[in-house]
Amino acid sequence: MPEQVMVLGAGGHAKVVIDVLRAAGHDVVAVFDDDPARQGQAFRNAPVMGVTDVAASWAIAAGVSHFIVAIGRNEARLRLGHRLEAAGLRPLAAVHPSAVLAPSVVVGGGSVVMAGVCINADSRLGRHVIVNTGARIDHDCLIGDGAHLAPGTVLCGNVQVGELAFLGAGTVVIPGIGMGAGAATGAGSVVVRPVPENKKVRGVPARPAME
């Protein structure tokens, strides 16, 4: 159902999120961003109404109940999403019309599914997740809150991705592999072994990244 929605963030990622929202029929009524230079300006033909700290009070006064946090940094996106939910606002899940989702797929509030994505049976996305352009998620995958799958990521079946994990562009994860909370991969990595919490791997096959 089309909704009025406010967007938090006015960077490159927000440009794409707003395009997804409009393609899905939603009305972007306001943008909030902490850059002083953006205040009072238009961003993607929507007004920048203030900094993120005033977004909740503005929305309540304006009667806008839905929001999406369009910030690429996982920790910041999830933290701000939790703050707005605690204020009684509702995170909107945004799915581009060109994405293909099986009927049994669950997309958590505040998550965005970009153009060209395919998600297969019984996969579940947590809250405030980014599934970026052209990503592929096969059956029975579980994606934790605040995770980000960059463009072209491929998850084979039964993959678990922990909260706040980041998978770099073109990452492939073979079936049944788990990635811990806060784990990360370099672009083009092929993950064939579990990745521990807060560890980064890269390469083919992926190995621990040198600090």
CSV table of C-alpha atoms in Angstrom, one decimal:
chain,number,residue,atom,x,y,z
A,1,MET,CA,0.0,0.0,0.0
A,2,PRO,CA,1.4,3.4,-0.9
A,3,GLU,CA,2.5,5.5,2.1
A,4,GLN,CA,3.7,8.9,2.9
A,5,VAL,CA,7.3,8.5,4.2
A,6,MET,CA,10.1,10.6,5.4
A,7,VAL,CA,13.7,9.7,4.6
A,8,LEU,CA,16.7,10.2,6.9
A,9,GLY,CA,19.9,10.8,5.0
A,10,ALA,CA,20.7,12.8,1.9
A,11,GLY,CA,23.8,11.1,0.4
A,12,GLY,CA,24.3,8.8,-2.5
A,13,HIS,CA,22.6,5.9,-0.9
A,14,ALA,CA,19.5,8.1,-0.1
A,15,LYS,CA,19.2,9.0,-3.8
A,16,VAL,CA,18.7,5.3,-4.7
A,17,VAL,CA,16.4,4.7,-1.7
A,18,ILE,CA,14.2,7.6,-2.8
A,19,ASP,CA,14.1,6.2,-6.3
A,20,VAL,CA,13.0,2.8,-4.9
A,21,LEU,CA,10.3,4.4,-2.8
A,22,ARG,CA,8.9,6.3,-5.7
A,23,ALA,CA,9.0,3.4,-8.1
A,24,ALA,CA,7.0,1.4,-5.5
A,25,GLY,CA,4.4,4.2,-5.4
A,26,HIS,CA,5.3,5.8,-2.1
A,27,ASP,CA,5.2,9.6,-1.5
A,28,VAL,CA,8.5,11.0,-0.1
A,29,VAL,CA,7.3,14.0,1.8
A,30,ALA,CA,10.4,15.1,3.7
A,31,VAL,CA,14.2,14.4,4.1
A,32,PHE,CA,16.3,14.9,7.2
A,33,ASP,CA,20.1,15.2,7.2
A,34,ASP,CA,22.8,16.5,9.6
A,35,ASP,CA,24.7,18.4,6.9
A,36,PRO,CA,24.1,22.1,7.7
A,37,ALA,CA,24.5,23.0,4.0
A,38,ARG,CA,21.4,20.9,3.1
A,39,GLN,CA,19.0,22.6,5.5
A,40,GLY,CA,16.1,24.3,3.7
A,41,GLN,CA,17.2,22.9,0.3
A,42,ALA,CA,15.5,20.3,-1.9
A,43,PHE,CA,16.9,16.8,-2.2
A,44,ARG,CA,15.6,14.7,-5.1
A,45,ASN,CA,12.6,17.0,-5.2
A,46,ALA,CA,11.8,16.6,-1.6
A,47,PRO,CA,12.4,19.3,1.1
A,48,VAL,CA,15.1,18.9,3.6
A,49,MET,CA,13.2,19.8,6.8
A,50,GLY,CA,16.0,19.7,9.4
A,51,VAL,CA,18.6,17.5,11.1
A,52,THR,CA,17.9,13.9,12.1
A,53,ASP,CA,17.3,14.8,15.8
A,54,VAL,CA,14.1,16.7,14.9
A,55,ALA,CA,12.7,14.1,12.5
A,56,ALA,CA,10.6,12.2,15.1
A,57,SER,CA,8.9,15.4,16.5
A,58,TRP,CA,8.3,16.7,13.0
A,59,ALA,CA,6.7,13.5,11.8
A,60,ILE,CA,4.4,13.3,14.8
A,61,ALA,CA,3.3,16.9,14.3
A,62,ALA,CA,2.8,16.4,10.6
A,63,GLY,CA,1.0,13.1,10.9
A,64,VAL,CA,3.6,11.1,9.0
A,65,SER,CA,4.0,7.7,10.6
A,66,HIS,CA,6.4,6.0,8.2
A,67,PHE,CA,10.1,6.4,7.8
A,68,ILE,CA,13.2,4.8,6.2
A,69,VAL,CA,16.8,5.5,7.2
A,70,ALA,CA,18.8,5.9,4.0
A,71,ILE,CA,22.3,5.9,5.6
A,72,GLY,CA,24.9,3.4,4.3
A,73,ARG,CA,26.8,3.1,7.6
A,74,ASN,CA,25.3,0.0,9.3
A,75,GLU,CA,25.7,1.1,12.9
A,76,ALA,CA,24.3,4.6,12.3
A,77,ARG,CA,21.4,3.3,10.3
A,78,LEU,CA,20.3,0.7,12.9
A,79,ARG,CA,20.8,3.1,15.8
A,80,LEU,CA,18.7,5.8,14.2
A,81,GLY,CA,16.1,3.3,13.2
A,82,HIS,CA,15.7,2.1,16.7
A,83,ARG,CA,15.4,5.6,18.0
A,84,LEU,CA,12.6,6.5,15.6
A,85,GLU,CA,10.8,3.2,16.4
A,86,ALA,CA,11.0,4.0,20.1
A,87,ALA,CA,9.3,7.3,19.3
A,88,GLY,CA,6.3,5.4,17.9
A,89,LEU,CA,7.1,5.7,14.2
A,90,ARG,CA,6.9,2.8,11.7
A,91,PRO,CA,9.9,1.7,9.6
A,92,LEU,CA,8.8,1.1,6.0
A,93,ALA,CA,10.1,-1.8,4.0
A,94,ALA,CA,10.9,-0.6,0.4
A,95,VAL,CA,11.0,-3.1,-2.4
A,96,HIS,CA,11.8,-2.0,-6.0
A,97,PRO,CA,9.1,-3.3,-8.5
A,98,SER,CA,11.8,-5.1,-10.5
A,99,ALA,CA,12.8,-7.2,-7.6
A,100,VAL,CA,11.6,-10.8,-7.5
A,101,LEU,CA,10.7,-12.2,-4.1
A,102,ALA,CA,9.2,-15.6,-3.4
A,103,PRO,CA,5.8,-15.4,-1.6
A,104,SER,CA,7.4,-16.8,1.6
A,105,VAL,CA,10.1,-14.2,1.9
A,106,VAL,CA,9.9,-11.9,4.9
A,107,VAL,CA,11.3,-8.3,4.7
A,108,GLY,CA,11.7,-6.6,8.0
A,109,GLY,CA,10.7,-3.0,8.6
A,110,GLY,CA,13.1,-0.3,7.4
A,111,SER,CA,14.8,-2.6,4.9
A,112,VAL,CA,15.3,-1.7,1.3
A,113,VAL,CA,15.5,-4.2,-1.6
A,114,MET,CA,17.0,-2.6,-4.7
A,115,ALA,CA,16.4,-3.0,-8.4
A,116,GLY,CA,17.1,-6.4,-9.9
A,117,VAL,CA,17.3,-8.4,-6.7
A,118,CYS,CA,16.1,-12.0,-6.5
A,119,ILE,CA,15.2,-13.5,-3.1
A,120,ASN,CA,14.0,-17.2,-3.0
A,121,ALA,CA,11.8,-19.2,-0.8
A,122,ASP,CA,11.7,-18.9,3.0
A,123,SER,CA,14.5,-16.3,3.3
A,124,ARG,CA,14.1,-13.7,5.9
A,125,LEU,CA,15.5,-10.1,6.1
A,126,GLY,CA,15.8,-8.4,9.5
A,127,ARG,CA,15.1,-4.7,10.2
A,128,HIS,CA,17.0,-1.9,8.4
A,129,VAL,CA,18.8,-4.2,6.0
A,130,ILE,CA,20.2,-3.1,2.6
A,131,VAL,CA,20.0,-5.6,-0.2
A,132,ASN,CA,21.7,-3.7,-3.0
A,133,THR,CA,21.3,-3.7,-6.7
A,134,GLY,CA,21.3,-7.1,-8.4
A,135,ALA,CA,22.0,-9.1,-5.3
A,136,ARG,CA,20.8,-12.8,-5.2
A,137,ILE,CA,19.6,-14.5,-2.1
A,138,ASP,CA,18.7,-18.2,-2.4
A,139,HIS,CA,16.4,-20.3,-0.2
A,140,ASP,CA,16.3,-20.3,3.6
A,141,CYS,CA,18.8,-17.5,4.2
A,142,LEU,CA,18.7,-15.4,7.3
A,143,ILE,CA,19.9,-11.8,7.2
A,144,GLY,CA,20.4,-10.0,10.6
A,145,ASP,CA,19.3,-6.5,11.5
A,146,GLY,CA,21.3,-3.7,10.0
A,147,ALA,CA,23.3,-5.9,7.6
A,148,HIS,CA,24.3,-4.6,4.1
A,149,LEU,CA,24.6,-6.8,1.0
A,150,ALA,CA,26.4,-4.7,-1.6
A,151,PRO,CA,25.6,-4.8,-5.3
A,152,GLY,CA,26.0,-8.2,-7.0
A,153,THR,CA,26.2,-10.2,-3.8
A,154,VAL,CA,25.2,-13.9,-4.1
A,155,LEU,CA,24.1,-15.9,-1.1
A,156,CYS,CA,23.6,-19.6,-1.8
A,157,GLY,CA,21.0,-21.6,0.2
A,158,ASN,CA,20.9,-21.7,4.0
A,159,VAL,CA,23.4,-18.8,4.6
A,160,GLN,CA,23.2,-16.8,7.8
A,161,VAL,CA,24.4,-13.3,7.9
A,162,GLY,CA,24.7,-11.7,11.3
A,163,GLU,CA,23.6,-8.3,12.5
A,164,LEU,CA,25.5,-5.4,11.1
A,165,ALA,CA,27.5,-7.6,8.8
A,166,PHE,CA,28.8,-6.1,5.5
A,167,LEU,CA,29.3,-8.1,2.3
A,168,GLY,CA,31.3,-6.2,-0.3
A,169,ALA,CA,30.3,-6.0,-4.0
A,170,GLY,CA,30.2,-9.3,-5.8
A,171,THR,CA,30.8,-11.4,-2.7
A,172,VAL,CA,29.7,-15.1,-3.1
A,173,VAL,CA,28.8,-17.2,0.0
A,174,ILE,CA,28.5,-20.9,-0.6
A,175,PRO,CA,25.6,-22.9,0.9
A,176,GLY,CA,25.3,-23.3,4.7
A,177,ILE,CA,28.0,-20.8,5.7
A,178,GLY,CA,27.5,-18.4,8.5
A,179,MET,CA,28.8,-14.9,8.9
A,180,GLY,CA,29.0,-13.5,12.4
A,181,ALA,CA,27.6,-10.2,13.7
A,182,GLY,CA,29.7,-7.3,12.4
A,183,ALA,CA,31.7,-9.6,10.0
A,184,ALA,CA,32.7,-8.1,6.6
A,185,THR,CA,34.0,-9.2,3.2
A,186,GLY,CA,36.1,-7.5,0.6
A,187,ALA,CA,34.7,-7.0,-2.9
A,188,GLY,CA,34.7,-10.1,-5.0
A,189,SER,CA,35.3,-12.5,-2.2
A,190,VAL,CA,34.2,-16.1,-2.2
A,191,VAL,CA,33.3,-17.3,1.3
A,192,VAL,CA,33.8,-21.0,1.8
A,193,ARG,CA,34.3,-21.1,5.6
A,194,PRO,CA,32.3,-19.5,8.5
A,195,VAL,CA,33.4,-15.9,9.3
A,196,PRO,CA,33.7,-15.1,13.0
A,197,GLU,CA,32.0,-12.1,14.6
A,198,ASN,CA,33.6,-8.8,13.7
A,199,LYS,CA,36.2,-10.4,11.4
A,200,LYS,CA,37.0,-9.3,7.8
A,201,VAL,CA,37.9,-11.7,5.0
A,202,ARG,CA,38.8,-11.1,1.4
A,203,GLY,CA,39.9,-13.0,-1.6
A,204,VAL,CA,39.1,-16.3,-3.5
A,205,PRO,CA,38.7,-18.3,-1.4
A,206,ALA,CA,38.2,-15.7,1.3
A,207,ARG,CA,40.9,-15.5,4.0
A,208,PRO,CA,41.3,-13.2,7.0
A,209,ALA,CA,42.2,-9.7,5.9
A,210,MET,CA,45.5,-8.2,7.0
A,211,GLU,CA,45.0,-5.2,9.3
